[in-house]
PDB file of C-alpha atoms in Angstrom:
ATOM      1  CA  UNK I1139      -0.232   0.004   0.531  1.00 45.00           C
ATOM      2  CA  UNK I1140       1.456   3.312  -1.220  1.00 49.00           C
ATOM      3  CA  UNK I1141      -1.408   5.742  -1.303  1.00 47.00           C
ATOM      4  CA  UNK I1142       0.125   7.359   1.667  1.00 53.00           C
ATOM      5  CA  UNK I1143       2.504   9.267  -0.818  1.00 52.00           C
ATOM      6  CA  UNK I1144      -0.418   9.471  -3.357  1.00 54.00           C
ATOM      7  CA  UNK I1145      -1.766  11.851  -0.459  1.00 58.00           C
ATOM      8  CA  UNK I1146       1.292  13.491  -0.139  1.00 54.00           C
ATOM      9  CA  UNK I1147       1.612  14.332  -4.130  1.00 53.00           C
ATOM     10  CA  UNK I1148      -2.032  15.835  -3.795  1.00 55.00           C
ATOM     11  CA  UNK I1149      -1.234  18.067  -1.131  1.00 58.00           C
ATOM     12  CA  UNK I1150       2.188  18.943  -2.182  1.00 55.00           C
ATOM     13  CA  UNK I1151       0.359  19.729  -5.549  1.00 52.00           C
ATOM     14  CA  UNK I1152      -2.085  21.889  -3.530  1.00 52.00           C
ATOM     15  CA  UNK I1153       0.635  23.765  -1.178  1.00 55.00           C
ATOM     16  CA  UNK I1154       2.727  24.739  -4.910  1.00 47.00           C
ATOM     17  CA  UNK I1155      -0.493  26.133  -6.388  1.00 48.00           C
ATOM     18  CA  UNK I1156      -1.263  28.080  -3.671  1.00 48.00           C
ATOM     19  CA  UNK I1157       1.906  29.325  -2.891  1.00 47.00           C
ATOM     20  CA  UNK I1158       3.151  30.051  -6.636  1.00 44.00           C
ATOM     21  CA  UNK I1159      -0.227  30.782  -8.238  1.00 44.00           C
ATOM     22  CA  UNK I1160      -2.089  32.585  -5.116  1.00 49.00           C
ATOM     23  CA  UNK I1161      -4.997  30.948  -5.626  1.00 47.00           C
ATOM     24  CA  UNK I1162      -8.501  32.656  -4.190  1.00 50.00           C
ATOM     25  CA  UNK I1163     -10.327  31.632  -1.255  1.00 51.00           C
ATOM     26  CA  UNK I1164     -13.149  30.625  -3.425  1.00 46.00           C
ATOM     27  CA  UNK I1165     -10.887  28.075  -6.020  1.00 44.00           C
ATOM     28  CA  UNK I1166      -9.277  26.755  -3.566  1.00 47.00           C
ATOM     29  CA  UNK I1167     -12.252  24.205  -3.285  1.00 49.00           C
ATOM     30  CA  UNK I1168     -12.382  23.859  -6.457  1.00 44.00           C
ATOM     31  CA  UNK I1169      -8.731  22.695  -6.745  1.00 44.00           C
ATOM     32  CA  UNK I1170      -8.905  20.651  -3.812  1.00 51.00           C
ATOM     33  CA  UNK I1171     -12.006  18.971  -5.526  1.00 46.00           C
ATOM     34  CA  UNK I1172      -9.749  17.876  -8.672  1.00 45.00           C
ATOM     35  CA  UNK I1173      -7.012  16.271  -6.728  1.00 49.00           C
ATOM     36  CA  UNK I1174      -9.295  14.186  -5.072  1.00 49.00           C
ATOM     37  CA  UNK I1175     -10.870  13.028  -8.054  1.00 44.00           C
ATOM     38  CA  UNK I1176      -7.453  12.473  -9.203  1.00 46.00           C
ATOM     39  CA  UNK I1177      -6.980  10.245  -5.892  1.00 48.00           C
ATOM     40  CA  UNK I1178     -10.376   8.433  -6.349  1.00 43.00           C
ATOM     41  CA  UNK I1179      -9.359   7.548  -9.877  1.00 42.00           C
ATOM     42  CA  UNK I1180      -5.737   6.519  -8.744  1.00 41.00           C
ATOM     43  CA  UNK I1181      -7.309   4.340  -6.151  1.00 40.00           C
ATOM     44  CA  UNK I1182     -10.260   2.850  -9.018  1.00 35.00           C
ATOM     45  CA  UNK I1183      -7.873   2.248 -11.984  1.00 36.00           C
ATOM     46  CA  UNK I1184      -3.906   2.173 -10.274  1.00 40.00           C
ATOM     47  CA  UNK I1185      -2.061  -0.546  -9.526  1.00 39.00           C
ATOM     48  CA  UNK I1186       0.097   0.395  -6.478  1.00 40.00           C
ATOM     49  CA  UNK I1187       0.845  -3.156  -5.558  1.00 41.00           C
ATOM     50  CA  UNK I1188       2.353  -4.167  -9.042  1.00 41.00           C
ATOM     51  CA  UNK I1189       6.138  -4.770  -8.788  1.00 41.00           C
ATOM     52  CA  UNK I1190       8.182  -2.171 -10.048  1.00 39.00           C
ATOM     53  CA  UNK I1191      10.994  -2.372 -12.679  1.00 37.00           C
ATOM     54  CA  UNK I1192      14.659  -3.172 -11.504  1.00 40.00           C
ATOM     55  CA  UNK I1193      16.152   0.186  -9.706  1.00 43.00           C
ATOM     56  CA  UNK I1194      18.687   1.832 -11.695  1.00 37.00           C
ATOM     57  CA  UNK I1195      20.671   4.467  -9.834  1.00 42.00           C
ATOM     58  CA  UNK I1196      19.364   6.512  -7.339  1.00 51.00           C
ATOM     59  CA  UNK I1197      17.615   4.231  -4.580  1.00 52.00           C
ATOM     60  CA  UNK I1198      14.165   5.451  -4.858  1.00 42.00           C
ATOM     61  CA  UNK I1199      13.192   5.809  -8.334  1.00 50.00           C
ATOM     62  CA  UNK I1200       9.408   5.609  -8.634  1.00 54.00           C
ATOM     63  CA  UNK I1201       9.365   7.537  -5.517  1.00 75.00           C
ATOM     64  CA  UNK I1202       8.789  11.500  -6.429  1.00 89.00           C
ATOM     65  CA  UNK I1203      11.240  12.620  -3.748  1.00 92.00           C
ATOM     66  CA  UNK I1204      10.145  16.882  -4.556  1.00 92.00           C
ATOM     67  CA  UNK I1205       6.577  15.441  -3.829  1.00 92.00           C
ATOM     68  CA  UNK I1206       7.573  13.999  -0.258  1.00 91.00           C
ATOM     69  CA  UNK I1207       9.681  16.912   1.056  1.00 93.00           C
ATOM     70  CA  UNK I1208       6.738  19.416  -0.863  1.00 90.00           C
ATOM     71  CA  UNK I1209       3.844  17.497   1.166  1.00 89.00           C
ATOM     72  CA  UNK I1210       5.729  18.279   4.561  1.00 91.00           C
ATOM     73  CA  UNK I1211       6.593  21.760   3.332  1.00 89.00           C
ATOM     74  CA  UNK I1212       2.495  22.268   2.541  1.00 85.00           C
ATOM     75  CA  UNK I1213       1.655  21.391   6.113  1.00 85.00           C
ATOM     76  CA  UNK I1214       4.081  23.653   8.124  1.00 75.00           C
ATOM     77  CA  UNK I1215       2.856  26.101  10.101  1.00 66.00           C
ATOM     78  CA  UNK I1216       4.943  28.714   8.886  1.00 65.00           C
ATOM     79  CA  UNK I1217       5.082  30.193   5.181  1.00 68.00           C
ATOM     80  CA  UNK I1218       9.096  30.438   5.793  1.00 71.00           C
ATOM     81  CA  UNK I1219      11.519  27.712   4.445  1.00 71.00           C
ATOM     82  CA  UNK I1220      13.470  25.902   7.004  1.00 80.00           C
ATOM     83  CA  UNK I1221      16.321  26.977   8.134  1.00 80.00           C
ATOM     84  CA  UNK I1222      17.885  24.569   9.716  1.00 85.00           C
ATOM     85  CA  UNK I1223      21.184  23.522   8.094  1.00 91.00           C
ATOM     86  CA  UNK I1224      20.588  19.810   8.681  1.00 94.00           C
ATOM     87  CA  UNK I1225      17.152  19.886   7.286  1.00 94.00           C
ATOM     88  CA  UNK I1226      17.834  21.543   4.165  1.00 94.00           C
ATOM     89  CA  UNK I1227      20.732  19.030   3.703  1.00 95.00           C
ATOM     90  CA  UNK I1228      17.831  15.990   3.787  1.00 96.00           C
ATOM     91  CA  UNK I1229      15.390  17.981   1.847  1.00 95.00           C
ATOM     92  CA  UNK I1230      18.316  17.864  -0.982  1.00 95.00           C
ATOM     93  CA  UNK I1231      18.970  14.683  -0.865  1.00 96.00           C
ATOM     94  CA  UNK I1232      15.240  13.486  -0.288  1.00 96.00           C
ATOM     95  CA  UNK I1233      14.170  15.430  -3.577  1.00 95.00           C
ATOM     96  CA  UNK I1234      17.297  13.432  -5.191  1.00 94.00           C
ATOM     97  CA  UNK I1235      15.384   9.903  -4.025  1.00 94.00           C
ATOM     98  CA  UNK I1236      18.304   9.423  -1.560  1.00 95.00           C
ATOM     99  CA  UNK I1237      16.158   8.812   1.820  1.00 96.00           C
ATOM    100  CA  UNK I1238      18.562   6.867   3.268  1.00 95.00           C
ATOM    101  CA  UNK I1239      21.121   9.373   3.211  1.00 96.00           C
ATOM    102  CA  UNK I1240      18.584  11.918   4.296  1.00 97.00           C
ATOM    103  CA  UNK I1241      17.454  10.110   7.358  1.00 97.00           C
ATOM    104  CA  UNK I1242      21.129   9.724   8.358  1.00 96.00           C
ATOM    105  CA  UNK I1243      21.843  13.655   7.864  1.00 96.00           C
ATOM    106  CA  UNK I1244      18.246  13.864   9.945  1.00 97.00           C
ATOM    107  CA  UNK I1245      20.228  11.667  12.667  1.00 96.00           C
ATOM    108  CA  UNK I1246      22.607  14.179  13.170  1.00 94.00           C
ATOM    109  CA  UNK I1247      19.995  17.382  13.600  1.00 93.00           C
ATOM    110  CA  UNK I1248      18.081  15.188  16.292  1.00 96.00           C
ATOM    111  CA  UNK I1249      21.549  14.531  18.393  1.00 95.00           C
ATOM    112  CA  UNK I1250      21.988  18.271  18.272  1.00 92.00           C
ATOM    113  CA  UNK I1251      17.991  19.272  18.901  1.00 94.00           C
ATOM    114  CA  UNK I1252      15.904  16.450  19.820  1.00 95.00           C
ATOM    115  CA  UNK I1253      13.356  18.524  20.143  1.00 95.00           C
ATOM    116  CA  UNK I1254      13.024  19.683  16.630  1.00 95.00           C
ATOM    117  CA  UNK I1255       9.802  18.532  15.222  1.00 95.00           C
ATOM    118  CA  UNK I1256      10.041  19.322  11.548  1.00 94.00           C
ATOM    119  CA  UNK I1257      13.503  16.973  11.549  1.00 96.00           C
ATOM    120  CA  UNK I1258      11.471  14.171  13.560  1.00 97.00           C
ATOM    121  CA  UNK I1259       8.668  14.172  10.743  1.00 97.00           C
ATOM    122  CA  UNK I1260      11.102  14.786   7.917  1.00 97.00           C
ATOM    123  CA  UNK I1261      12.803  11.457   9.619  1.00 97.00           C
ATOM    124  CA  UNK I1262       9.126   9.551   9.549  1.00 97.00           C
ATOM    125  CA  UNK I1263       8.772  11.074   5.931  1.00 96.00           C
ATOM    126  CA  UNK I1264      12.304   9.781   4.800  1.00 96.00           C
ATOM    127  CA  UNK I1265      12.339   6.245   6.453  1.00 96.00           C
ATOM    128  CA  UNK I1266       8.373   5.780   4.768  1.00 95.00           C
ATOM    129  CA  UNK I1267      10.089   6.946   1.342  1.00 94.00           C
ATOM    130  CA  UNK I1268      13.064   4.353   1.893  1.00 94.00           C
ATOM    131  CA  UNK I1269      10.738   1.549   2.385  1.00 93.00           C
ATOM    132  CA  UNK I1270       9.313   2.457  -0.775  1.00 90.00           C
ATOM    133  CA  UNK I1271       5.954   3.522   0.840  1.00 90.00           C
ATOM    134  CA  UNK I1272       5.704   0.822   3.658  1.00 90.00           C
ATOM    135  CA  UNK I1273       4.894   1.881   7.354  1.00 92.00           C
ATOM    136  CA  UNK I1274       8.003   0.870   9.555  1.00 93.00           C
ATOM    137  CA  UNK I1275       8.321   1.152  13.416  1.00 95.00           C
ATOM    138  CA  UNK I1276      11.086   3.848  13.190  1.00 96.00           C
ATOM    139  CA  UNK I1277       8.555   5.925  11.109  1.00 96.00           C
ATOM    140  CA  UNK I1278       6.042   5.734  13.421  1.00 96.00           C
ATOM    141  CA  UNK I1279       8.376   6.312  16.610  1.00 97.00           C
ATOM    142  CA  UNK I1280       9.554   9.729  14.230  1.00 97.00           C
ATOM    143  CA  UNK I1281       6.203  10.894  14.212  1.00 97.00           C
ATOM    144  CA  UNK I1282       5.514  10.446  18.076  1.00 97.00           C
ATOM    145  CA  UNK I1283       8.326  11.980  18.771  1.00 97.00           C
ATOM    146  CA  UNK I1284       7.560  15.057  16.267  1.00 97.00           C
ATOM    147  CA  UNK I1285       4.050  15.079  18.403  1.00 95.00           C
ATOM    148  CA  UNK I1286       5.745  15.396  21.791  1.00 96.00           C
ATOM    149  CA  UNK I1287       8.357  17.877  20.780  1.00 96.00           C
ATOM    150  CA  UNK I1288       5.426  20.354  19.337  1.00 93.00           C
ATOM    151  CA  UNK I1289       2.037  19.506  19.931  1.00 90.00           C
ATOM    152  CA  UNK I1290       0.795  22.340  17.510  1.00 87.00           C
ATOM    153  CA  UNK I1291       2.919  20.813  14.863  1.00 89.00           C
ATOM    154  CA  UNK I1292       0.747  19.868  12.130  1.00 89.00           C
ATOM    155  CA  UNK I1293       2.388  17.702  10.103  1.00 92.00           C
ATOM    156  CA  UNK I1294       3.046  15.234  12.927  1.00 94.00           C
ATOM    157  CA  UNK I1295      -0.288  14.318  13.169  1.00 95.00           C
ATOM    158  CA  UNK I1296      -1.385  13.820   9.475  1.00 94.00           C
ATOM    159  CA  UNK I1297       1.783  11.768   8.687  1.00 95.00           C
ATOM    160  CA  UNK I1298       1.315   9.588  11.925  1.00 96.00           C
ATOM    161  CA  UNK I1299      -2.496   9.428  11.218  1.00 95.00           C
ATOM    162  CA  UNK I1300      -1.772   8.213   7.296  1.00 93.00           C
ATOM    163  CA  UNK I1301       0.640   6.222   8.556  1.00 94.00           C
ATOM    164  CA  UNK I1302      -1.616   4.214  11.270  1.00 94.00           C
ATOM    165  CA  UNK I1303      -4.355   3.617   8.729  1.00 93.00           C
ATOM    166  CA  UNK I1304      -1.817   2.117   6.522  1.00 91.00           C
ATOM    167  CA  UNK I1305      -1.633  -0.832   9.226  1.00 91.00           C
ATOM    168  CA  UNK I1306      -5.220  -0.737   9.833  1.00 91.00           C
ATOM    169  CA  UNK I1307      -5.662   1.348  13.366  1.00 94.00           C
ATOM    170  CA  UNK I1308      -8.273   3.430  11.354  1.00 94.00           C
ATOM    171  CA  UNK I1309      -9.877   4.857  14.741  1.00 95.00           C
ATOM    172  CA  UNK I1310      -6.428   6.087  15.954  1.00 95.00           C
ATOM    173  CA  UNK I1311      -5.767   7.729  12.457  1.00 95.00           C
ATOM    174  CA  UNK I1312      -9.048   9.350  12.348  1.00 96.00           C
ATOM    175  CA  UNK I1313      -8.679  10.955  15.921  1.00 96.00           C
ATOM    176  CA  UNK I1314      -5.650  12.393  15.371  1.00 95.00           C
ATOM    177  CA  UNK I1315      -6.968  14.480  12.188  1.00 95.00           C
ATOM    178  CA  UNK I1316      -9.876  15.041  13.569  1.00 95.00           C
ATOM    179  CA  UNK I1317      -7.672  16.835  16.439  1.00 93.00           C
ATOM    180  CA  UNK I1318      -5.785  18.341  13.527  1.00 91.00           C
ATOM    181  CA  UNK I1319      -9.267  19.981  12.295  1.00 89.00           C
ATOM    182  CA  UNK I1320     -10.125  20.695  15.496  1.00 89.00           C
ATOM    183  CA  UNK I1321      -6.723  23.162  16.394  1.00 84.00           C
ATOM    184  CA  UNK I1322      -6.257  24.406  12.972  1.00 84.00           C
ATOM    185  CA  UNK I1323      -7.168  27.769  11.892  1.00 84.00           C
ATOM    186  CA  UNK I1324     -10.156  27.876   9.474  1.00 84.00           C
ATOM    187  CA  UNK I1325      -8.285  28.662   6.471  1.00 84.00           C
ATOM    188  CA  UNK I1326      -5.896  26.308   6.612  1.00 85.00           C
ATOM    189  CA  UNK I1327      -5.336  25.301   3.198  1.00 83.00           C
ATOM    190  CA  UNK I1328      -5.574  21.377   4.028  1.00 83.00           C
ATOM    191  CA  UNK I1329      -8.661  21.515   5.899  1.00 87.00           C
ATOM    192  CA  UNK I1330     -10.351  20.179   2.982  1.00 85.00           C
ATOM    193  CA  UNK I1331      -8.003  17.058   2.067  1.00 85.00           C
ATOM    194  CA  UNK I1332      -8.051  16.209   5.738  1.00 90.00           C
ATOM    195  CA  UNK I1333     -11.794  16.224   6.048  1.00 92.00           C
ATOM    196  CA  UNK I1334     -11.982  14.116   2.868  1.00 91.00           C
ATOM    197  CA  UNK I1335      -9.951  11.686   4.756  1.00 91.00           C
ATOM    198  CA  UNK I1336     -11.739  11.561   7.940  1.00 95.00           C
ATOM    199  CA  UNK I1337     -14.865  10.459   5.819  1.00 94.00           C
ATOM    200  CA  UNK I1338     -12.747   7.592   3.764  1.00 93.00           C
ATOM    201  CA  UNK I1339     -11.912   6.575   7.536  1.00 95.00           C
ATOM    202  CA  UNK I1340     -15.424   6.742   8.612  1.00 94.00           C
ATOM    203  CA  UNK I1341     -16.495   4.973   5.568  1.00 93.00           C
ATOM    204  CA  UNK I1342     -13.766   1.906   6.721  1.00 91.00           C
ATOM    205  CA  UNK I1343     -14.754   2.177  10.579  1.00 93.00           C
ATOM    206  CA  UNK I1344     -18.333   1.652   9.461  1.00 90.00           C
ATOM    207  CA  UNK I1345     -17.560  -1.489   7.128  1.00 85.00           C
ATOM    208  CA  UNK I1346     -15.296  -2.806  10.088  1.00 80.00           C
ATOM    209  CA  UNK I1347     -17.931  -2.635  12.374  1.00 78.00           C
ATOM    210  CA  UNK I1348     -20.566  -4.761  10.119  1.00 71.00           C
TER     211      UNK I1348
END
């Protein structure tokens, strides 16, 4: 299951359009709806579990490193790009598909500052991308550390929730996303996407209860 990274790509695209093209408030819902239709089409027609072609060169051909980094940046609580030198270096490595090297670089940042929530989130994303989209205990740990370091960080509960959903823990995933909406400003650009993810989790929970 790699639908987590399909969602990441959609968030990254939304963030780029919002910032680069300065979408007016009235157009945001239309763009979000278009992205959601794309995700739905992928879910219905795509084959994410099909084996990929043999890897050549970079570690993660088939993982879009720019989208992975962009998704995290789209969920940041500040529009100012990261200035931490280790995160900047790690993001550059991740954009080039070198997720293992990015994770190692982030370990340096976290040894220096164990309370660096953004570094923990970036670490979780790098570990999942390195595992070709599969959830790992180390990634879950990284997201939880990010939440503990900064309870107001919006990226940490989103990525933790999406990862838990991949493991089948729909209830906890929903609770995390619902908490995001409760604490988010009304104009948060990702509200629509998170609301749709909650609706999908509700359907999964209802199906499991039958």
